[in-house]
Amino acid sequence: MNRKTLVLSATFGLLAPVLAGCGGSDGGSDGGDPIVVGTTDQYEATKDAPAPLDPAAAYDVGIWNILRQTVQTLMYVPRGGGAPVPEAASSCGFTDRENQSFRCKLREGLKFSNGDPVTAEDVKFSFQRALSIKDASGVYALLSNIDTMETNGDSEVIFHLKASDATFPYKLTTPVAGIVSPKLYSANKVRDGFDVDGSGPYTFKGEVKDNTLVKATFTKNPNYKGDLKVLNDKVEMRSFEDADAMGKALDSDDIDVMTRAMSPEQVQAMLKKPKDGIELTEMPGLEIRFLGFDTSAPNAKEKAVRQAIAYAVDRGELISKVYSGMAEPLYSLIPSSVATHTNSFFNKYGDRDLAKATSTLNNAGIEAPVKLTLHYTTDHYGSGTQKEFEVLRDQLNSSGLFDVSIKGEEWKDYRPKQIEGEYEVYGMGWFPDFPDPENYIVPFLDKDNTIGSPYVNSTLRGQLIPQSRREADRSAATKTFGEIQNIVADDVPVLPLWQGKTYVAAREDIAGVEWAVNPASELQLWELRRGSVDPT
């Protein structure tokens, strides 16, 4: 197998994919048959989450992978990364030096998929409903810095922000900022079920069984006007129970592309022995995994307990036993491939120091063993999660300092309980909403954070986070982000564990995979095509 050496830029948006295995075949453009994409993401409507596809409620990479195809945003991050550029808008930009007033002008002839014109009032409505609904997922927090909005005619919308925010253009690229029609979406409540309509590159039709979406069909939207080049006419996405079932579908030619989430065993097998007619694409990963702590719970509220866990965890052993070749140790919330990263947790705790873990508990007057339950989701982050938590349990128990048990639950039950604070210690994964280091900090540490953490640090919230947002030159915020990471390492409201790589397997007649699935595991289905010639 020929492997290319991957060179990572220090800037988030300049990550490039690597191809492994056989090259694609020569050929022309997309044929008549739909391209079929497999995923292990599950889409279920439940009592706690009745509207899985509403942009005002959805805060999950799997669901965003549907919304990004169908609901158009004012801006988007272009192929290959970099600063956001206009999508539904023809132009966007700050109009003041303080980065508090942002103006966008819509493209001419912009239409929803049903042919209705898209106006500035529709944009204002879409943002306001997300802020009004204030869904428990916390996704509205991406827009919570908006103070007021005004329109100028049918084509111009102006956002006035509460405070300076140089990352606001990135937030306009996220699905919660997607434009929806007031005819189809209520201003004050979510849209239940599996209908989704917008002005994006595709229309959507779902096949639902027992309140679960089993197949999504994306058909090229004839009314789409935007910056994206759609290189196929139709894509089907099928949901599989697990990675093994998805792999069998690829082997039997039932699907063309296998996306999130391949199992570690599948990746290792393909790396060691490539399969004829199948190409494996490897990308530097932006996914992170971490333990979260309810800092108001009986044991986790003690900083010494959280610090002792940080001393007792062995990331190297965890990765070698579970994710060999698919992950690397993470010593900060900000991955090493993202600018402003510092190894704050390694600098403070090193790798597994049981003597210091013991003295930390002793100095705080905490009697060992500390009893804890570590919670994890059985079906959301891939097949390795259970084994990962078994290794963590064994590491902590072998220290003699902890009496740890583990408990797994399906995501549909796990996520509501986690948000409500029912877990003292829990596992979470994160894919970035947008390419800026802030998005690895604010969702977990600021007010209205997405994990429902009660942890409050006034220096972080009142000084450092607002200070980082004022820097239009993001490299100028490096010192500020360094201070943030050091505070997190000292207080341990979360414990970073590892960052992953992204792998996608596809049949060799499918081109564009390296752009269709980016390092954040976000699907850009418009990039897929049959044949190796790029018509762009």
Coordinates of C-alpha atoms in Angstrom, one line a residue:
M1 CA 0.0 0.0 0.0
N2 CA 1.4 3.4 -0.9
R3 CA 1.1 5.9 1.8
K4 CA 1.6 9.7 1.5
T5 CA 3.3 11.6 4.3
L6 CA 0.8 14.1 5.8
V7 CA 2.1 17.5 6.8
L8 CA -0.2 19.4 9.1
S9 CA -0.5 23.1 9.0
A10 CA -0.5 24.9 12.4
T11 CA -3.8 26.5 11.2
F12 CA -7.0 24.5 11.7
G13 CA -8.5 25.3 8.3
L14 CA -5.5 24.0 6.3
L15 CA -5.7 20.3 7.0
A16 CA -5.5 18.1 4.0
P17 CA -6.5 14.4 3.5
V18 CA -4.3 11.5 2.7
L19 CA -5.2 8.6 0.4
A20 CA -4.2 5.0 1.1
G21 CA -4.6 2.0 -1.2
C22 CA -5.5 1.8 -4.9
G23 CA -6.3 4.9 -6.9
G24 CA -9.7 5.6 -8.5
S25 CA -10.6 4.6 -12.0
D26 CA -10.7 6.9 -14.9
G27 CA -14.2 7.9 -16.0
G28 CA -16.6 10.6 -16.6
S29 CA -19.1 12.5 -14.4
D30 CA -21.8 11.1 -12.2
G31 CA -24.0 8.5 -13.7
G32 CA -27.7 7.8 -13.3
D33 CA -27.6 5.7 -10.2
P34 CA -27.6 7.4 -6.8
I35 CA -24.4 7.3 -4.8
V36 CA -25.1 5.3 -1.6
V37 CA -23.4 6.4 1.6
G38 CA -23.4 4.3 4.8
T39 CA -23.3 5.6 8.3
T40 CA -23.7 4.2 11.8
D41 CA -25.4 7.4 13.0
Q42 CA -28.9 6.7 14.4
Y43 CA -31.8 9.2 13.8
E44 CA -34.7 8.6 16.2
A45 CA -37.6 10.7 17.2
T46 CA -38.3 10.3 20.9
K47 CA -40.3 11.9 23.6
D48 CA -37.3 13.8 24.8
A49 CA -36.2 14.7 21.2
P50 CA -39.3 14.7 19.0
A51 CA -37.7 17.0 16.4
P52 CA -34.3 15.4 15.5
L53 CA -33.9 17.4 12.2
D54 CA -35.0 20.9 13.3
P55 CA -32.0 23.3 12.9
A56 CA -33.2 25.0 16.2
A57 CA -32.7 21.8 18.1
A58 CA -30.2 19.6 16.4
Y59 CA -26.7 19.6 18.0
D60 CA -25.1 16.4 16.8
V61 CA -22.6 15.8 14.0
G62 CA -24.8 13.0 12.5
I63 CA -27.9 15.2 12.3
W64 CA -25.9 18.2 11.1
N65 CA -24.7 15.9 8.2
I66 CA -28.3 15.9 7.0
L67 CA -28.9 19.6 7.6
R68 CA -25.8 20.7 5.8
Q69 CA -27.1 19.2 2.6
T70 CA -30.6 20.8 2.8
V71 CA -30.6 24.0 4.9
Q72 CA -28.6 26.9 3.5
T73 CA -26.5 29.2 5.6
L74 CA -25.3 32.7 4.9
M75 CA -21.7 31.6 4.8
Y76 CA -19.7 28.4 4.7
V77 CA -16.2 27.2 5.1
P78 CA -14.8 26.4 1.6
R79 CA -13.2 23.3 0.3
G80 CA -9.8 23.0 1.9
G81 CA -10.6 25.2 4.8
G82 CA -9.8 28.8 5.5
A83 CA -12.0 31.8 6.4
P84 CA -15.8 31.6 5.8
V85 CA -17.1 32.9 2.4
P86 CA -20.6 33.8 1.3
E87 CA -23.0 31.0 0.5
A88 CA -26.7 32.2 0.6
A89 CA -25.2 35.7 0.9
S90 CA -23.5 37.5 -1.9
S91 CA -21.4 39.5 0.6
C92 CA -20.9 39.6 4.3
G93 CA -18.7 41.5 6.7
F94 CA -18.2 43.6 9.8
T95 CA -19.0 47.2 9.5
D96 CA -17.2 48.5 12.6
R97 CA -13.8 48.1 14.2
E98 CA -15.2 46.6 17.3
N99 CA -16.5 43.5 15.4
Q100 CA -20.0 44.1 16.8
S101 CA -22.0 44.9 13.7
F102 CA -22.2 42.4 10.9
R103 CA -24.0 42.9 7.5
C104 CA -25.0 40.4 4.9
K105 CA -26.6 40.9 1.5
L106 CA -28.5 37.9 0.0
R107 CA -27.9 36.5 -3.5
E108 CA -30.3 37.6 -6.2
G109 CA -32.9 35.0 -7.0
L110 CA -32.5 33.0 -3.8
K111 CA -35.3 30.5 -3.4
F112 CA -36.5 27.8 -1.0
S113 CA -36.8 24.3 -2.6
N114 CA -40.6 24.9 -3.1
G115 CA -39.8 27.9 -5.3
D116 CA -40.7 30.6 -2.7
P117 CA -38.3 33.5 -2.5
V118 CA -35.9 33.8 0.4
T119 CA -35.9 37.2 2.0
A120 CA -34.0 39.0 4.7
E121 CA -37.0 38.6 6.9
D122 CA -36.8 34.9 6.5
V123 CA -33.2 35.0 7.7
K124 CA -34.2 37.1 10.7
F125 CA -37.1 34.7 11.5
S126 CA -34.8 31.7 11.4
F127 CA -32.3 33.2 13.8
Q128 CA -35.0 34.5 16.1
R129 CA -36.8 31.2 16.4
A130 CA -33.6 29.4 17.5
L131 CA -33.1 32.0 20.2
S132 CA -36.8 31.9 21.2
I133 CA -37.1 28.1 21.3
K134 CA -33.9 27.8 23.4
D135 CA -33.7 24.1 22.9
A136 CA -32.3 21.9 25.7
S137 CA -29.5 20.8 23.3
G138 CA -27.9 24.2 23.9
V139 CA -27.3 24.8 20.2
Y140 CA -28.9 28.2 20.4
A141 CA -25.8 29.4 22.4
L142 CA -24.0 29.7 19.1
L143 CA -26.2 32.6 18.3
S144 CA -26.7 34.0 21.9
N145 CA -24.3 36.9 21.3
I146 CA -26.8 38.5 18.9
D147 CA -28.4 41.5 20.5
T148 CA -30.7 42.8 17.8
M149 CA -31.3 42.2 14.1
E150 CA -32.7 44.5 11.4
T151 CA -33.5 44.2 7.7
N152 CA -33.0 46.6 4.9
G153 CA -35.4 45.7 2.1
D154 CA -35.7 42.1 1.0
S155 CA -32.0 41.4 0.6
E156 CA -30.0 42.8 3.5
V157 CA -29.8 41.8 7.1
I158 CA -27.7 43.4 9.9
F159 CA -26.7 41.7 13.1
H160 CA -25.9 43.8 16.1
L161 CA -23.9 41.8 18.7
K162 CA -23.8 42.2 22.5
A163 CA -20.0 42.0 22.5
S164 CA -17.2 41.8 20.1
D165 CA -16.9 38.4 18.4
A166 CA -14.4 37.9 15.6
T167 CA -15.7 34.3 15.3
F168 CA -19.3 35.3 14.3
P169 CA -18.7 34.6 10.6
Y170 CA -17.9 31.0 11.5
K171 CA -21.1 30.7 13.6
L172 CA -23.0 31.8 10.5
T173 CA -21.8 28.6 8.8
T174 CA -23.4 26.2 11.3
P175 CA -26.9 24.6 10.8
V176 CA -28.5 26.5 13.7
A177 CA -28.0 29.5 11.5
G178 CA -29.7 27.8 8.6
I179 CA -32.5 29.7 6.8
V180 CA -36.0 28.1 7.0
S181 CA -39.4 29.2 5.8
P182 CA -42.0 30.7 8.2
K183 CA -44.6 28.8 6.3
L184 CA -43.1 25.5 7.4
Y185 CA -41.5 26.2 10.7
S186 CA -43.2 27.6 13.8
A187 CA -41.6 30.7 15.5
N188 CA -41.9 29.2 19.0
K189 CA -41.7 25.5 18.8
V190 CA -39.7 22.8 17.0
R191 CA -40.9 20.9 13.9
D192 CA -41.5 17.3 15.1
G193 CA -40.6 14.3 13.0
F194 CA -38.3 13.9 10.0
D195 CA -39.3 16.7 7.6
V196 CA -36.7 19.2 6.7
D197 CA -36.9 22.0 4.1
G198 CA -34.6 24.7 3.1
S199 CA -32.8 26.4 0.2
G200 CA -29.7 24.2 0.2
P201 CA -28.1 22.1 -2.6
Y202 CA -30.5 19.1 -2.0
T203 CA -34.1 18.3 -1.2
F204 CA -34.6 15.6 1.4
K205 CA -36.9 12.6 1.6
G206 CA -36.7 10.2 4.5
E207 CA -37.7 6.6 4.9
V208 CA -38.9 6.1 8.5
K209 CA -39.5 2.9 10.4
D210 CA -40.6 2.7 14.0
N211 CA -39.8 6.4 14.6
T212 CA -36.3 5.9 13.2
L213 CA -34.9 7.2 10.0
V214 CA -33.4 4.3 8.1
K215 CA -32.7 6.0 4.7
A216 CA -32.3 9.5 3.6
T217 CA -32.5 10.5 -0.1
F218 CA -30.9 13.7 -1.2
T219 CA -31.9 15.0 -4.7
K220 CA -30.3 17.9 -6.4
N221 CA -32.4 21.0 -5.7
P222 CA -33.3 22.7 -9.1
N223 CA -33.9 25.9 -7.3
Y224 CA -30.6 26.1 -5.5
K225 CA -28.6 29.2 -5.9
G226 CA -25.4 29.4 -4.0
D227 CA -21.6 29.0 -4.0
L228 CA -21.5 25.2 -3.9
K229 CA -20.9 23.1 -7.0
V230 CA -23.1 20.0 -6.9
L231 CA -21.4 17.2 -8.7
N232 CA -24.1 14.5 -8.6
D233 CA -27.8 14.3 -9.0
K234 CA -28.8 12.1 -6.1
V235 CA -27.2 10.6 -3.0
E236 CA -28.8 8.0 -0.6
M237 CA -27.6 7.7 3.0
R238 CA -28.4 4.5 4.8
S239 CA -28.1 4.0 8.6
F240 CA -26.7 0.7 9.9
E241 CA -26.8 -0.8 13.4
D242 CA -23.1 -1.1 13.6
A243 CA -19.8 -0.9 11.7
D244 CA -19.8 -4.6 10.9
A245 CA -23.1 -4.4 9.1
M246 CA -22.0 -1.3 7.2
G247 CA -18.8 -3.0 6.2
K248 CA -20.7 -6.0 4.9
A249 CA -22.8 -3.7 2.8
L250 CA -19.7 -2.1 1.3
D251 CA -18.2 -5.6 0.5
S252 CA -21.5 -6.7 -1.2
D253 CA -21.7 -3.5 -3.2
D254 CA -24.9 -2.4 -1.5
I255 CA -23.3 0.9 -0.6
D256 CA -20.5 3.0 -2.3
V257 CA -19.1 4.8 0.7
M258 CA -18.5 3.8 4.3
T259 CA -18.3 6.9 6.6
R260 CA -18.7 7.5 10.3
A261 CA -17.9 5.4 12.1
M262 CA -15.6 2.6 11.0
S263 CA -14.4 0.4 13.7
P264 CA -10.7 0.3 14.8
E265 CA -10.6 -3.4 13.7
Q266 CA -11.9 -2.5 10.2
V267 CA -9.3 0.3 9.7
Q268 CA -6.5 -1.9 10.9
A269 CA -7.6 -4.8 8.6
M270 CA -7.7 -2.4 5.6
L271 CA -4.4 -0.9 6.4
K272 CA -2.7 -4.3 6.7
K273 CA -4.4 -5.9 3.7
P274 CA -6.2 -3.5 1.2
K275 CA -9.3 -4.8 -0.4
D276 CA -9.6 -5.0 -4.2
G277 CA -11.7 -2.2 -5.6
I278 CA -11.9 -0.3 -2.3
E279 CA -9.9 2.8 -1.4
L280 CA -9.3 4.0 2.2
T281 CA -9.0 7.7 2.9
E282 CA -7.3 8.9 6.0
M283 CA -7.6 12.4 7.3
P284 CA -6.2 14.2 10.4
G285 CA -8.9 14.1 12.9
L286 CA -10.5 17.0 14.7
E287 CA -12.7 14.7 16.9
I288 CA -11.8 14.7 20.6
R289 CA -12.9 12.5 23.5
F290 CA -13.0 13.5 27.1
L291 CA -14.5 12.8 30.5
G292 CA -16.9 15.3 31.9
F293 CA -17.5 15.9 35.6
D294 CA -20.6 17.2 37.4
T295 CA -18.7 19.6 39.7
S296 CA -21.7 19.8 42.0
A297 CA -21.9 16.0 42.6
P298 CA -20.8 14.5 45.9
N299 CA -17.4 13.2 44.8
A300 CA -16.7 15.0 41.5
K301 CA -17.2 18.4 43.2
E302 CA -13.8 17.8 45.0
K303 CA -11.1 19.2 42.7
A304 CA -8.6 16.8 44.4
V305 CA -10.6 13.8 43.1
R306 CA -10.7 15.2 39.6
Q307 CA -6.9 15.9 39.7
A308 CA -6.2 12.4 41.1
I309 CA -8.1 10.9 38.1
A310 CA -6.0 13.0 35.8
Y311 CA -2.8 11.6 37.4
A312 CA -4.1 8.0 37.3
V313 CA -5.2 7.8 33.6
D314 CA -2.8 6.3 31.1
R315 CA -3.7 7.6 27.7
G316 CA -1.0 5.7 25.9
E317 CA -2.3 2.3 27.2
L318 CA -5.9 3.3 26.4
I319 CA -5.1 4.1 22.8
S320 CA -2.9 1.0 22.3
K321 CA -5.5 -1.3 23.6
V322 CA -8.5 0.2 21.9
Y323 CA -7.7 2.7 19.1
S324 CA -4.3 1.8 17.8
G325 CA -3.6 3.8 14.7
M326 CA -6.8 5.8 15.0
A327 CA -6.0 8.2 17.8
E328 CA -3.3 10.0 19.7
P329 CA -3.1 11.2 23.3
L330 CA -4.8 14.6 24.0
Y331 CA -3.5 16.9 26.7
S332 CA -5.9 19.8 26.2
L333 CA -9.4 20.5 25.0
I334 CA -7.8 22.1 21.9
P335 CA -6.3 19.4 19.6
S336 CA -2.7 19.5 18.7
S337 CA -3.5 20.1 15.1
V338 CA -5.3 23.3 15.9
A339 CA -3.4 26.6 16.4
T340 CA -3.1 27.8 20.0
H341 CA -2.9 24.2 21.4
T342 CA -0.8 23.7 24.5
N343 CA -0.1 20.4 26.4
S344 CA -1.4 21.8 29.6
F345 CA -2.5 18.5 31.1
F346 CA 0.8 16.8 30.3
N347 CA 2.7 19.7 31.8
K348 CA 0.8 19.4 35.0
Y349 CA 0.1 15.6 35.3
G350 CA 2.5 13.9 32.9
D351 CA 1.5 10.3 32.2
R352 CA 0.1 8.2 35.0
D353 CA 1.8 9.2 38.3
L354 CA 0.1 7.2 41.0
A355 CA 2.4 8.7 43.8
K356 CA 1.1 12.2 43.0
A357 CA -2.5 10.9 42.7
T358 CA -2.2 9.4 46.2
S359 CA -0.6 12.6 47.7
T360 CA -3.3 14.7 46.0
L361 CA -6.1 12.8 47.8
N362 CA -4.2 12.6 51.1
N363 CA -3.5 16.3 51.2
A364 CA -7.1 17.0 50.6
G365 CA -8.1 14.6 53.4
I366 CA -10.1 12.4 51.0
E367 CA -10.2 8.7 52.0
A368 CA -9.5 6.1 49.3
P369 CA -11.0 4.3 47.5
V370 CA -13.3 7.0 46.0
K371 CA -16.5 5.3 44.6
L372 CA -17.5 6.5 41.2
T373 CA -19.6 5.3 38.2
L374 CA -18.4 6.2 34.7
H375 CA -21.2 6.5 32.2
Y376 CA -20.8 6.1 28.5
T377 CA -23.0 5.8 25.4
T378 CA -23.2 2.4 23.7
D379 CA -24.2 3.4 20.2
H380 CA -23.1 6.9 19.4
Y381 CA -19.3 7.1 19.1
G382 CA -18.4 3.8 17.6
S383 CA -17.8 0.2 18.6
G384 CA -14.7 0.9 20.7
T385 CA -16.4 3.0 23.4
Q386 CA -17.3 0.1 25.7
K387 CA -13.8 -1.3 25.6
E388 CA -12.4 2.2 26.2
F389 CA -14.4 2.6 29.4
E390 CA -13.4 -0.9 30.5
V391 CA -9.8 0.1 30.2
L392 CA -10.4 3.4 32.1
R393 CA -12.2 1.5 34.8
D394 CA -9.3 -1.0 35.2
Q395 CA -6.7 1.8 35.2
L396 CA -8.5 3.7 38.0
N397 CA -9.3 0.6 40.1
S398 CA -5.7 -0.8 39.8
S399 CA -4.5 2.4 41.4
G400 CA -6.2 1.4 44.6
L401 CA -7.5 5.0 44.9
F402 CA -10.9 4.4 43.2
D403 CA -13.7 2.0 43.2
V404 CA -15.1 2.5 39.7
S405 CA -18.0 0.8 37.9
I406 CA -19.1 1.6 34.4
K407 CA -22.6 1.8 32.8
G408 CA -23.5 2.2 29.2
E409 CA -26.8 3.5 27.7
E410 CA -28.2 4.2 24.2
W411 CA -27.7 7.8 23.1
K412 CA -31.4 8.5 23.0
D413 CA -31.5 7.9 26.8
Y414 CA -27.9 8.9 27.6
R415 CA -27.9 12.4 26.2
P416 CA -31.0 13.7 28.0
K417 CA -29.8 12.3 31.3
Q418 CA -26.3 13.8 30.8
I419 CA -27.8 17.2 30.1
E420 CA -30.0 17.0 33.2
G421 CA -27.0 16.3 35.3
E422 CA -27.8 12.7 36.3
Y423 CA -24.2 11.5 35.8
E424 CA -21.3 12.4 38.1
V425 CA -18.7 11.3 35.5
Y426 CA -19.5 10.7 31.9
G427 CA -17.8 10.3 28.5
M428 CA -18.4 12.7 25.6
G429 CA -17.0 13.2 22.1
W430 CA -16.8 16.5 20.2
F431 CA -16.6 17.4 16.6
P432 CA -16.0 21.2 16.0
D433 CA -18.9 23.4 15.0
F434 CA -16.6 25.7 13.2
P435 CA -12.8 26.0 12.7
D436 CA -11.6 28.1 15.6
P437 CA -10.0 27.1 18.9
E438 CA -12.9 28.9 20.7
N439 CA -15.2 26.1 19.7
Y440 CA -13.2 23.7 21.8
I441 CA -13.5 26.0 24.9
V442 CA -16.9 27.9 25.0
P443 CA -19.2 24.8 24.5
F444 CA -17.9 23.3 27.7
L445 CA -16.9 26.3 29.9
D446 CA -19.2 29.3 29.1
K447 CA -22.7 30.0 30.2
D448 CA -25.3 27.8 28.6
N449 CA -22.6 25.3 27.7
T450 CA -23.7 22.3 25.7
I451 CA -22.8 19.6 28.3
G452 CA -24.8 21.4 31.0
S453 CA -21.7 21.7 33.3
P454 CA -22.3 23.6 36.5
Y455 CA -18.6 24.5 36.6
V456 CA -18.1 28.3 36.7
N457 CA -14.7 30.1 36.6
S458 CA -15.2 33.9 36.6
T459 CA -11.8 34.6 35.1
L460 CA -12.6 32.3 32.1
R461 CA -16.1 33.6 31.5
G462 CA -15.7 37.3 32.5
Q463 CA -12.3 38.0 31.1
L464 CA -10.5 35.4 28.9
I465 CA -13.3 34.2 26.7
P466 CA -14.5 37.7 25.8
Q467 CA -10.9 38.8 25.3
S468 CA -10.2 36.0 22.9
R469 CA -13.3 37.0 20.8
R470 CA -12.0 40.6 20.4
E471 CA -9.0 39.5 18.4
A472 CA -9.8 39.6 14.6
D473 CA -6.3 38.2 14.1
R474 CA -6.8 34.8 15.7
S475 CA -3.1 34.3 16.2
A476 CA -3.1 37.3 18.5
A477 CA -5.3 35.3 20.9
T478 CA -2.7 32.6 21.4
K479 CA -1.6 33.8 24.9
T480 CA -5.3 34.1 26.0
F481 CA -6.1 30.5 24.9
G482 CA -2.9 29.3 26.7
E483 CA -4.2 30.8 29.9
I484 CA -7.5 29.2 29.4
Q485 CA -6.0 25.8 28.8
N486 CA -3.9 26.1 32.0
I487 CA -6.9 27.0 34.1
V488 CA -8.8 24.0 32.7
A489 CA -5.8 21.7 33.5
D490 CA -5.7 22.9 37.1
D491 CA -9.5 22.8 37.8
V492 CA -10.2 19.7 35.7
P493 CA -13.9 20.3 34.9
V494 CA -13.2 18.0 32.0
L495 CA -10.4 15.5 31.3
P496 CA -9.2 15.3 27.6
L497 CA -8.3 11.8 26.6
W498 CA -7.6 11.5 22.9
Q499 CA -8.0 13.0 19.5
G500 CA -8.9 10.8 16.5
K501 CA -8.3 10.4 12.9
T502 CA -11.0 10.2 10.3
Y503 CA -11.2 7.2 8.0
V504 CA -13.6 6.7 5.0
A505 CA -13.7 3.6 2.8
A506 CA -15.2 3.9 -0.7
R507 CA -15.5 1.9 -3.9
E508 CA -12.8 3.0 -6.3
D509 CA -15.2 4.4 -8.9
I510 CA -16.3 7.1 -6.4
A511 CA -14.3 10.3 -6.5
G512 CA -14.3 13.3 -4.3
V513 CA -14.3 11.4 -1.0
E514 CA -11.3 13.4 0.3
W515 CA -13.5 16.5 0.1
A516 CA -16.9 15.0 0.8
V517 CA -16.0 14.0 4.3
N518 CA -13.8 16.5 6.1
P519 CA -11.6 16.0 9.2
A520 CA -14.5 17.0 11.4
S521 CA -16.5 14.1 10.0
E522 CA -18.9 16.5 8.3
L523 CA -20.5 15.3 5.1
Q524 CA -20.4 17.5 2.0
L525 CA -22.2 15.1 -0.3
W526 CA -22.2 17.6 -3.2
E527 CA -18.5 16.7 -3.7
L528 CA -19.1 13.0 -4.5
R529 CA -19.2 11.8 -8.1
R530 CA -18.6 8.7 -10.2
G531 CA -15.4 8.8 -12.1
S532 CA -12.0 10.4 -11.4
V533 CA -12.3 13.6 -13.5
D534 CA -13.1 16.7 -11.3
P535 CA -15.4 18.8 -13.4
T536 CA -14.6 21.9 -11.3

